Short mmCIF file of C-alpha atoms in Angstrom, two decimals:
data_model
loop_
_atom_site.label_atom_id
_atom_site.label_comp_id
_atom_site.label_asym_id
_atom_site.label_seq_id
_atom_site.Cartn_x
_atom_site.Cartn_y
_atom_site.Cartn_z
CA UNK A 1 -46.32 -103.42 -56.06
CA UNK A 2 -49.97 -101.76 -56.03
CA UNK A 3 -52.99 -104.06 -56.16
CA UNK A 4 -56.17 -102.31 -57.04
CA UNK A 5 -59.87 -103.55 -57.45
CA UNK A 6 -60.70 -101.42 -60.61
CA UNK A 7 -60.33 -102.84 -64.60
CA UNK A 8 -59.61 -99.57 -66.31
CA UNK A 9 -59.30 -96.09 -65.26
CA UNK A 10 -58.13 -92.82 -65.53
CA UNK A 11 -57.34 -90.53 -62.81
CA UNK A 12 -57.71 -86.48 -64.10
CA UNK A 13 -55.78 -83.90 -61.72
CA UNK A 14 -58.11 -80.79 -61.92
CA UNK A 15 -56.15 -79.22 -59.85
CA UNK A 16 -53.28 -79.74 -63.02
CA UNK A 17 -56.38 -78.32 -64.89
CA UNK A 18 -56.33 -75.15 -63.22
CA UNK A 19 -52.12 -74.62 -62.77
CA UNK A 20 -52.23 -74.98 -66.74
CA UNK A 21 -54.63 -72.49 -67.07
CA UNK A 22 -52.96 -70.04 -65.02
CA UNK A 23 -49.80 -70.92 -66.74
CA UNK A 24 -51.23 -70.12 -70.01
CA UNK A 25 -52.67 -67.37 -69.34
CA UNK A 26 -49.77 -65.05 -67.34
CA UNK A 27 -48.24 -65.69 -71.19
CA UNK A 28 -51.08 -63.95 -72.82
CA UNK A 29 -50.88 -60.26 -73.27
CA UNK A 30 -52.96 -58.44 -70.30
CA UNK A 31 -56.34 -57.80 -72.10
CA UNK A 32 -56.63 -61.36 -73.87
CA UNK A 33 -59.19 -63.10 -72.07
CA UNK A 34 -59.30 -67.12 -72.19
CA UNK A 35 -62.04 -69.52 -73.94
CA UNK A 36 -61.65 -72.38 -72.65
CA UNK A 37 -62.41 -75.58 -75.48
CA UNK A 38 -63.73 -78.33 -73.85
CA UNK A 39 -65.41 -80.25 -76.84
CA UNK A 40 -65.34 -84.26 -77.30
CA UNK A 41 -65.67 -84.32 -73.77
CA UNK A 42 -63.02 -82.17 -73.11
CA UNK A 43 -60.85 -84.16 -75.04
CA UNK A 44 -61.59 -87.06 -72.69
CA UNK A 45 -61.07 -85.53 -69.61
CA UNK A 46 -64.61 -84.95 -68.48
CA UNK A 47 -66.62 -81.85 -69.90
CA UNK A 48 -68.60 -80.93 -66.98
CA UNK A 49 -66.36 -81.52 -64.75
CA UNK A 50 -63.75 -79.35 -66.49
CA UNK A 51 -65.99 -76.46 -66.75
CA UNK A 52 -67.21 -76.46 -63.22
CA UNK A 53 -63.49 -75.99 -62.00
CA UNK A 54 -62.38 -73.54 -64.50
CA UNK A 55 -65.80 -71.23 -64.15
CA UNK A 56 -65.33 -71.50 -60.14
CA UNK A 57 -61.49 -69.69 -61.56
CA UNK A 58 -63.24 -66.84 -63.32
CA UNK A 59 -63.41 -68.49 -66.60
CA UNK A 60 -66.54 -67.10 -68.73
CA UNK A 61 -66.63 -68.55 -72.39
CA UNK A 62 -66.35 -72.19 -73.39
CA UNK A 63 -65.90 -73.66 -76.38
CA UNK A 64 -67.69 -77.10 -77.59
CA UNK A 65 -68.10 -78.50 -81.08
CA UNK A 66 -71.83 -79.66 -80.81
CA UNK A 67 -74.91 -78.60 -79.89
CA UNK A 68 -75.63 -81.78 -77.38
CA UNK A 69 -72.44 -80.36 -76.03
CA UNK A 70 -73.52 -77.59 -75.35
CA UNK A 71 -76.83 -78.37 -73.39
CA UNK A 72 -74.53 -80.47 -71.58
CA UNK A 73 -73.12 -78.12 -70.07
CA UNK A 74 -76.04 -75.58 -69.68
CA UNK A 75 -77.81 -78.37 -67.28
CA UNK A 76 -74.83 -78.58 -65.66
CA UNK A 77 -74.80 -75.25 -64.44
CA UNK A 78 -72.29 -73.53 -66.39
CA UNK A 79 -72.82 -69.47 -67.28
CA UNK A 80 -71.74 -67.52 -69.17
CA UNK A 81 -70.83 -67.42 -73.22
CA UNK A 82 -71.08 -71.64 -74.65
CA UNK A 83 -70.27 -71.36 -78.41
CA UNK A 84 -70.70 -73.84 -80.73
CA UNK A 85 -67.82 -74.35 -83.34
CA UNK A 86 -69.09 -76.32 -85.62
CA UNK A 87 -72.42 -76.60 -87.63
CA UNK A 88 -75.59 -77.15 -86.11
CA UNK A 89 -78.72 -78.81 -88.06
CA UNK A 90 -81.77 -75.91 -89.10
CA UNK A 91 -83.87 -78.30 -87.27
CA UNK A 92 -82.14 -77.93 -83.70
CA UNK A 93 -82.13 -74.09 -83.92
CA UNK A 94 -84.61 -73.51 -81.59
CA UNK A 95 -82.36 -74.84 -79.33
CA UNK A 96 -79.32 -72.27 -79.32
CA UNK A 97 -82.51 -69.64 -78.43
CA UNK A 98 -83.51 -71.68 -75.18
CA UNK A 99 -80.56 -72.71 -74.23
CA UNK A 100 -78.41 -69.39 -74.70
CA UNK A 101 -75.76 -70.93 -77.11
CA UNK A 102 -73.81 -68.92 -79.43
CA UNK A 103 -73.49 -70.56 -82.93
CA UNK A 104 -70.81 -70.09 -85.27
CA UNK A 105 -71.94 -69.41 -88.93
CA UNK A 106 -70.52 -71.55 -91.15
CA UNK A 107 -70.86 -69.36 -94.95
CA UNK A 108 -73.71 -66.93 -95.88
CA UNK A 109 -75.88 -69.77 -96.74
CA UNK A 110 -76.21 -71.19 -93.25
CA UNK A 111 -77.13 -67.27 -92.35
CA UNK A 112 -79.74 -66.79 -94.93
CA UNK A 113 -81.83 -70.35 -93.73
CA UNK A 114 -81.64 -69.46 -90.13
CA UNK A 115 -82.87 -65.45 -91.27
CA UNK A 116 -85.75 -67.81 -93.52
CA UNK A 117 -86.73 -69.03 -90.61
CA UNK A 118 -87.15 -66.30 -88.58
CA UNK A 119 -84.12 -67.51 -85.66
CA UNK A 120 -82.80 -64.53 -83.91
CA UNK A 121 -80.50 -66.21 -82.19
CA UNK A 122 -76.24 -65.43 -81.01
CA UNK A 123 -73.96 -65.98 -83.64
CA UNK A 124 -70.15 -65.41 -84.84
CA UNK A 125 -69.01 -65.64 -88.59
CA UNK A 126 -66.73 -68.03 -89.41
CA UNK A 127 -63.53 -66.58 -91.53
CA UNK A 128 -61.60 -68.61 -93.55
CA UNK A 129 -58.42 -67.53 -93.50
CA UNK A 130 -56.68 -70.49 -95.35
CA UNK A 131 -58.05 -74.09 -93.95
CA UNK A 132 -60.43 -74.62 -96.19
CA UNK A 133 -62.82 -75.81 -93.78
CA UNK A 134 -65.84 -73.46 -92.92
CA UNK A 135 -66.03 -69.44 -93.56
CA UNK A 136 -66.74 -66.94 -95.23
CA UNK A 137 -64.03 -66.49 -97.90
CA UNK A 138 -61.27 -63.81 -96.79
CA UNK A 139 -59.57 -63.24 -99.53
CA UNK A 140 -62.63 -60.97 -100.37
CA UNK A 141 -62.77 -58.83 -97.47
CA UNK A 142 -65.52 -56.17 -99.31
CA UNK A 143 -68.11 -59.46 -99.34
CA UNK A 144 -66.96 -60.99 -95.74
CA UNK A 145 -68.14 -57.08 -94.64
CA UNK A 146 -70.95 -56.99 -96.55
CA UNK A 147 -72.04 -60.39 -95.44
CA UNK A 148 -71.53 -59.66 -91.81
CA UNK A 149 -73.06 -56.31 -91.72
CA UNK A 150 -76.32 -57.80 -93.83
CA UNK A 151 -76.87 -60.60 -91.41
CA UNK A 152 -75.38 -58.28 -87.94
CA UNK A 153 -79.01 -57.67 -86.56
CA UNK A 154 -81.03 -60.37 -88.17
CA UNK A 155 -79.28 -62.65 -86.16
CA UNK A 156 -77.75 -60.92 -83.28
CA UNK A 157 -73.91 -61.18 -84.64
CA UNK A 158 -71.64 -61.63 -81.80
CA UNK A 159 -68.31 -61.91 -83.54
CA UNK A 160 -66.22 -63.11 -86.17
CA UNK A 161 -63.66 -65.93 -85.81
CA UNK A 162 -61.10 -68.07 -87.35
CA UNK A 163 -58.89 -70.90 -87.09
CA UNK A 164 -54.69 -70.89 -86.94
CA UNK A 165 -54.12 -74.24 -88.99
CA UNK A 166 -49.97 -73.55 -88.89
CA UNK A 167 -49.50 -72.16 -85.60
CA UNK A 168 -48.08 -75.28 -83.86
CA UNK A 169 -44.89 -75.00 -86.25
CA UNK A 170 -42.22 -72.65 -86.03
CA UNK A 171 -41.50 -73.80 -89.63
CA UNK A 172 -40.35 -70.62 -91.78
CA UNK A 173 -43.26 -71.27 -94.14
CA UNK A 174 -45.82 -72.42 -91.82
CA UNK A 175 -45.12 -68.84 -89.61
CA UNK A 176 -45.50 -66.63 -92.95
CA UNK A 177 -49.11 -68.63 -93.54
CA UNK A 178 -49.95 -67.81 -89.83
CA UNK A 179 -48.94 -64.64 -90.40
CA UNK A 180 -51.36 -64.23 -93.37
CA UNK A 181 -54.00 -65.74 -91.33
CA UNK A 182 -53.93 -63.39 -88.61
CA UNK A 183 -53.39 -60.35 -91.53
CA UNK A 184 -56.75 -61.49 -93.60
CA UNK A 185 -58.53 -62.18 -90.38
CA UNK A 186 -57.33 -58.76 -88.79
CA UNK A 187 -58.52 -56.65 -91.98
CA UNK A 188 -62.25 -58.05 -92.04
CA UNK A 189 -62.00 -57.14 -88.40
CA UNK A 190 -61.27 -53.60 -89.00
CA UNK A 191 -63.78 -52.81 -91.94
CA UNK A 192 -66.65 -54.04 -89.17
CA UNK A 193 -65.20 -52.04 -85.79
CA UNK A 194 -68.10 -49.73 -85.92
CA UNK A 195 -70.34 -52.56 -84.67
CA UNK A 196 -68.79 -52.88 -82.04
CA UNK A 197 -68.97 -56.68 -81.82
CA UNK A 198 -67.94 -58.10 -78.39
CA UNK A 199 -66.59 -61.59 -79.62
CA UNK A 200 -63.85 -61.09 -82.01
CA UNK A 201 -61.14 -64.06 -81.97
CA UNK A 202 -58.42 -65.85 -84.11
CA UNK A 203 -56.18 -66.92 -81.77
CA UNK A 204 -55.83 -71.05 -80.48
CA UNK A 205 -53.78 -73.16 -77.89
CA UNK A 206 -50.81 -72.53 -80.24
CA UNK A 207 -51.74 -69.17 -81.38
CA UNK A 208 -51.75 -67.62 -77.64
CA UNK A 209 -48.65 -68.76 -76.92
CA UNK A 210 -46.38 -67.90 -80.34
CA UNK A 211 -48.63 -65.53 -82.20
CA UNK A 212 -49.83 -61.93 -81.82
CA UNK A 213 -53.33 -60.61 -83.25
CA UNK A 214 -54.46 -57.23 -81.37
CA UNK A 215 -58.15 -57.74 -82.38
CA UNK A 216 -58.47 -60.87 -81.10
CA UNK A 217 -60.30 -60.97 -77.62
CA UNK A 218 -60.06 -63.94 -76.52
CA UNK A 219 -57.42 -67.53 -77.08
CA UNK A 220 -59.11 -70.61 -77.70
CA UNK A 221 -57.06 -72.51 -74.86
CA UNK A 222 -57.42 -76.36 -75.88
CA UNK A 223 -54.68 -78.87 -75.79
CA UNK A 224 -52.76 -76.95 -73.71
CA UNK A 225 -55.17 -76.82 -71.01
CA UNK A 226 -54.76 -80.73 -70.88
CA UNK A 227 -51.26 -80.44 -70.84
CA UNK A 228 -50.61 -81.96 -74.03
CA UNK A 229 -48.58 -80.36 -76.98
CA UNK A 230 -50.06 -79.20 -80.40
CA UNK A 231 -47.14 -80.90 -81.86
CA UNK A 232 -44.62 -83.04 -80.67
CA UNK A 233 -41.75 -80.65 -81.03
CA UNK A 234 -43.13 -78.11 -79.12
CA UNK A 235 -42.09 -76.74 -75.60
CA UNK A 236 -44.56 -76.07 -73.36
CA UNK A 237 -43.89 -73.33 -70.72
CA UNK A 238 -42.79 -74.56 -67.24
CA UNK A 239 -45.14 -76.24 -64.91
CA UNK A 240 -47.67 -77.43 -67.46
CA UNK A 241 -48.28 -80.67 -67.61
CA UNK A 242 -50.76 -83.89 -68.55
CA UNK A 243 -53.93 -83.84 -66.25
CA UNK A 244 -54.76 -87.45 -67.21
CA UNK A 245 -53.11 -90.89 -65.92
CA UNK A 246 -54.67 -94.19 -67.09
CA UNK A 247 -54.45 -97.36 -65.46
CA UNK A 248 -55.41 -100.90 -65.77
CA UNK A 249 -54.35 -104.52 -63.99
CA UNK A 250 -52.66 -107.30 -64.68
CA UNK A 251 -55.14 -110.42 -64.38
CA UNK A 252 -53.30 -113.10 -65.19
CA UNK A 253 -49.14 -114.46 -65.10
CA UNK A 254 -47.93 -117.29 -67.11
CA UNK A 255 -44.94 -118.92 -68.28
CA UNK A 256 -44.43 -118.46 -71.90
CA UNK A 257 -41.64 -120.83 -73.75
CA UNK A 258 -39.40 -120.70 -76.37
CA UNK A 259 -41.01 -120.82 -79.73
CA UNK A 260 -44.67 -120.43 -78.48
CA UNK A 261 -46.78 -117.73 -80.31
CA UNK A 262 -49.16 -115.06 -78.47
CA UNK A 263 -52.41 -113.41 -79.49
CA UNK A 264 -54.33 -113.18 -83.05
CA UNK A 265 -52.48 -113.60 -85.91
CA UNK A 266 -49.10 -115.03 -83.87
CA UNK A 267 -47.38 -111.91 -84.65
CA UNK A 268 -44.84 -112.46 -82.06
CA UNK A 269 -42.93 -115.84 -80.97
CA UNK A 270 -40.60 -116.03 -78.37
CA UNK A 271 -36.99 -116.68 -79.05
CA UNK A 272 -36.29 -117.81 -75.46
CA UNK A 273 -38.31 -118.49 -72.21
CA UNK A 274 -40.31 -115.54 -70.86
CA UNK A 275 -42.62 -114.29 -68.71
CA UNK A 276 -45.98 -112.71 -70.10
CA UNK A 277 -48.89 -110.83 -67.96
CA UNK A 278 -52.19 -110.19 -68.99
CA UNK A 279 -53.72 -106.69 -69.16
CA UNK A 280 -57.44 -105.40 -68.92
CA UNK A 281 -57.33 -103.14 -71.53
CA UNK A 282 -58.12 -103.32 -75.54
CA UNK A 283 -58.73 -101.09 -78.35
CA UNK A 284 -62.54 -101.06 -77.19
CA UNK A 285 -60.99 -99.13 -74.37
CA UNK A 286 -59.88 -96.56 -76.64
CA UNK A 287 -55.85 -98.12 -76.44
CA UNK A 288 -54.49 -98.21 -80.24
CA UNK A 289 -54.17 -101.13 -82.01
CA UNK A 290 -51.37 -99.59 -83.82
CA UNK A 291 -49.24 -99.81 -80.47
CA UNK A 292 -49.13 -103.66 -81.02
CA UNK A 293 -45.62 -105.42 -80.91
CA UNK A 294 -44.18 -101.57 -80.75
CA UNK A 295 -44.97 -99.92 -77.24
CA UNK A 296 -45.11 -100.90 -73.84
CA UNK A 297 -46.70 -100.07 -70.46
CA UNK A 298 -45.19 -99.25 -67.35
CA UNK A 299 -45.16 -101.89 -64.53
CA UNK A 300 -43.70 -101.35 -60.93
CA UNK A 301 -41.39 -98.68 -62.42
CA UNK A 302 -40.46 -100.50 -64.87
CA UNK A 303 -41.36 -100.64 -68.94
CA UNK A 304 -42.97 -103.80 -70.39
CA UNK A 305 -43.10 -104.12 -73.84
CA UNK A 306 -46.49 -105.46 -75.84
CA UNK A 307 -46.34 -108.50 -77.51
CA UNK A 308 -48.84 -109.40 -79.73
CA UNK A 309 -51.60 -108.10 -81.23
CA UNK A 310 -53.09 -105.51 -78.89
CA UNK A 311 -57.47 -107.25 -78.41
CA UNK A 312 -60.63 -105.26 -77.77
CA UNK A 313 -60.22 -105.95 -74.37
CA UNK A 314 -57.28 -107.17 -73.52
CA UNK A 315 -53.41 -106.98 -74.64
CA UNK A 316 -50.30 -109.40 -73.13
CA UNK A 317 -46.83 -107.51 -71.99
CA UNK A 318 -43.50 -109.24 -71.48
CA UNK A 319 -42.69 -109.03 -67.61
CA UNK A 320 -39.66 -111.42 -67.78
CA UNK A 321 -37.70 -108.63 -66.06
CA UNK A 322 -40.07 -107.47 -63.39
CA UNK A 323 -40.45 -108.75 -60.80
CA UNK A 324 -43.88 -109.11 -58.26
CA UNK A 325 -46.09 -108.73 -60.84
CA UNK A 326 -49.65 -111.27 -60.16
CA UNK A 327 -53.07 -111.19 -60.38
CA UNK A 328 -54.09 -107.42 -59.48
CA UNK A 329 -51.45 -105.51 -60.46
CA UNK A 330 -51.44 -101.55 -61.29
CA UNK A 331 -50.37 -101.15 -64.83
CA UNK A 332 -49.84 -97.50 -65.91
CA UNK A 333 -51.02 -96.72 -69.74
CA UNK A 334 -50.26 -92.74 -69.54
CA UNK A 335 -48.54 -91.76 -66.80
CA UNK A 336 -46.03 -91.89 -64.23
CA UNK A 337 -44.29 -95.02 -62.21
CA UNK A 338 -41.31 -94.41 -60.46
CA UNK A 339 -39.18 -92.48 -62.73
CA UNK A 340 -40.40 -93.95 -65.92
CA UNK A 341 -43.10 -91.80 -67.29
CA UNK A 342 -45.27 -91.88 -70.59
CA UNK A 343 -47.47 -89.43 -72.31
CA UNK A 344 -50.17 -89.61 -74.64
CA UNK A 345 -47.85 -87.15 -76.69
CA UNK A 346 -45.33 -90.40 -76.97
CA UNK A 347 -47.55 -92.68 -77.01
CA UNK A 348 -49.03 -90.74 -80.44
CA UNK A 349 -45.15 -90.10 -82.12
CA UNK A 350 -44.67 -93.88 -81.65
CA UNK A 351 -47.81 -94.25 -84.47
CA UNK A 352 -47.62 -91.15 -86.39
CA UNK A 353 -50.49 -89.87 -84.71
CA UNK A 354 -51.78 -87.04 -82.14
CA UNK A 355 -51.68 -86.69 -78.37
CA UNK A 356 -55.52 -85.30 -79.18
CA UNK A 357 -56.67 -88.54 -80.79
CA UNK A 358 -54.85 -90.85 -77.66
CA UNK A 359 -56.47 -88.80 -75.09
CA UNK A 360 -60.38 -88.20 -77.00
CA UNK A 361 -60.14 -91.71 -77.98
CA UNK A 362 -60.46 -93.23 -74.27
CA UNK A 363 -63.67 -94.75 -74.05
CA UNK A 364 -67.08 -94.51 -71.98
CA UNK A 365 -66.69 -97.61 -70.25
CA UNK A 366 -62.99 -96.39 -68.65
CA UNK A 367 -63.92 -94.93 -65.45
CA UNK A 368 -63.05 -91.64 -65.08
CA UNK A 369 -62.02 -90.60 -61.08
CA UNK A 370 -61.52 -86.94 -60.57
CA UNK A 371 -58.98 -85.42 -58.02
CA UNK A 372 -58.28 -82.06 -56.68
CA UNK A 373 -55.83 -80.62 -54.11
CA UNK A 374 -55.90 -76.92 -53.12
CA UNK A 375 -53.79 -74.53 -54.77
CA UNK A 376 -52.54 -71.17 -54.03
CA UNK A 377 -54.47 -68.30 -55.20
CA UNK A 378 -53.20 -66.76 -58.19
#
């Protein structure tokens, strides 16, 4: 039994952080270089924090979604290349300028208002390639070229880039889309060689590991870096593995009879006498509501399931077969205890979801403690 003083927590390994990186990227061919995604907070794990380790390991180019991201990390003393994904309002231009922040370009449109306005800031085209969510069109190469070489000094063009929707899935048809991807993305990429553009990149977690694209510099390294799949039925390669535990405690123990109902709604009722503990930790804490009456948490090595309606701050477990369980007890969310272990990867299956949405979804007011033990040079 461990008795702790904290509510809600998670623990991140950084040093995990850094074995998956150098996992990852012994599988990448020799000249692919990583860029490291740590948007939404680096998907819960701690942005900052994340990019301070992996930039003390040589890493260069991040990847974030937003520009308050971005800054983020700037004033937190990371060099080097931060792009910026996603769009970024007109207004807050000024901003990629002082703060040295790469912006992707999401169609010719966005290019033309920031030329309007005079912005001569970093920037990498968008493709799209087949996801239908920002680019320039590639199924008309001729315009993506003409596009790119219009705009390629009025706003210091870095790069083109797109995204691998179908990577993840060694589905017969979801490989021949990849595959079409990478070919669209890798013809635009030819017709503008001549300028010589340093940032040129298609490939993502899934990408790096199962796809090959010659003109792409750099892998996007996301989920993986976490340890987490980009779909359940993937394998991961040896030794990577989930940076983040979460905890909480049990706060109170009570007998709980035979016919009696628990939590809003009285979705469960006991069919016999039990045992039931109290634990700190609701929706508002980022657990899934979804996960009510249908999952469990791990207690002393041992699984209790949830009964009841999972609360914003609270949600009861069924300890009838554990034993030394009071006031105070560790309670493992993600994790491992004893030889039970769970994953935000199962923990998502059992809902239909993500591992990405389970991990990003942990809120501000979990405490996040970071740990680190040395590792062997690589």
């Amino acid at each position: 039994m461990i008795i702790t003083d904290k509510r809600c927590w998670t623990e991140i390994d950084l040093s995990q952080i850094i074995e998956n990186y150098r996992i990852y990227k012994n599988h990448l061919p020799e000249k692919t270089k990583v860029m490291a995604v740590v948007k939404a907070d680096a998907y819960g794990h701690g942005d900052a924090e994340i990019a301070e380790v992996l930039q003390k390991e040589g890493v260069a180019d991040f990847a974030v979604a937003t520009l308050d991201e971005a800054i983020k990390l700037r004033t937190n003393g990371i060099k080097g290349q931060i792009f910026v994904l996603g769009y970024t309002p007109i207004s807050q231009a000024q901003n990629l300028i002082e703060y040295n922040i790469t912006q992707a370009i999401v169609d010719e449109n966005h290019a033309k208002i920031l030329s309007i306005f005079g912005f001569r800031l970093k920037a990498v085209f968008a493709l799209d390639t087949g996801m239908n969510r920002i680019g320039l069109d590639a199924d008309f190469p001729d315009y993506c070229e003409q596009v790119i070489r219009k705009y390629s000094d009025i706003l210091c063009v870095q790069g083109i880039f797109t995204h691998l929707c179908t990577a993840n899935s060694m589905d017969k048809k979801a490989v021949e889309f990849t595959n079409n991807q990478i070919k669209k993305f890798e013809e635009v990429a030819k017709r503008i060689q001549d300028l010589k553009l340093p940032y040129i990149h298609c490939l993502n977690s899934a990408g790096g590991l199962w796809n090959k694209c010659d003109k792409s510099v750099f892998a996007r390294l996301g989920i993986i870096l976490y340890g987490l799949k980009p779909s359940y039925s993937n394998t991961l390669p040896e030794g990577i593995s989930p940076a983040l535990s979460w905890y909480s405690v049990v706060s109170m123990v009570k007998n709980f009879h035979s016919g009696e109902t628990v939590g809003y709604g009285r979705t469960f009722k006991a069919a016999k006498e039990m045992k039931i503990a109290t634990i700190c930790t609701g929706y508002a804490d980022g657990y899934n509501r979804l996960l009510s009456n249908k999952y469990y948490v791990l207690i002393n090595g041992r699984k209790a399931p949830i009964v009841g309606r999972i609360c914003m701050d609270q949600m009861m477990v069924d300890i009838s077969e554990i034993e030394n369980v009071e006031m105070g007890t560790r309670v493992t969310l993600i994790g491992q205890d004893g030889d039970e272990i769970i994953t935000a990867d199962d923990m998502a299956n059992a809902i239909g979801t993500i591992g990405y949405e389970i991990v990003c979804n942990i809120s501000k007011r979990v405490q996040r403690k970071f740990m680190y033990k040395l590792l062997e040079s690589s």
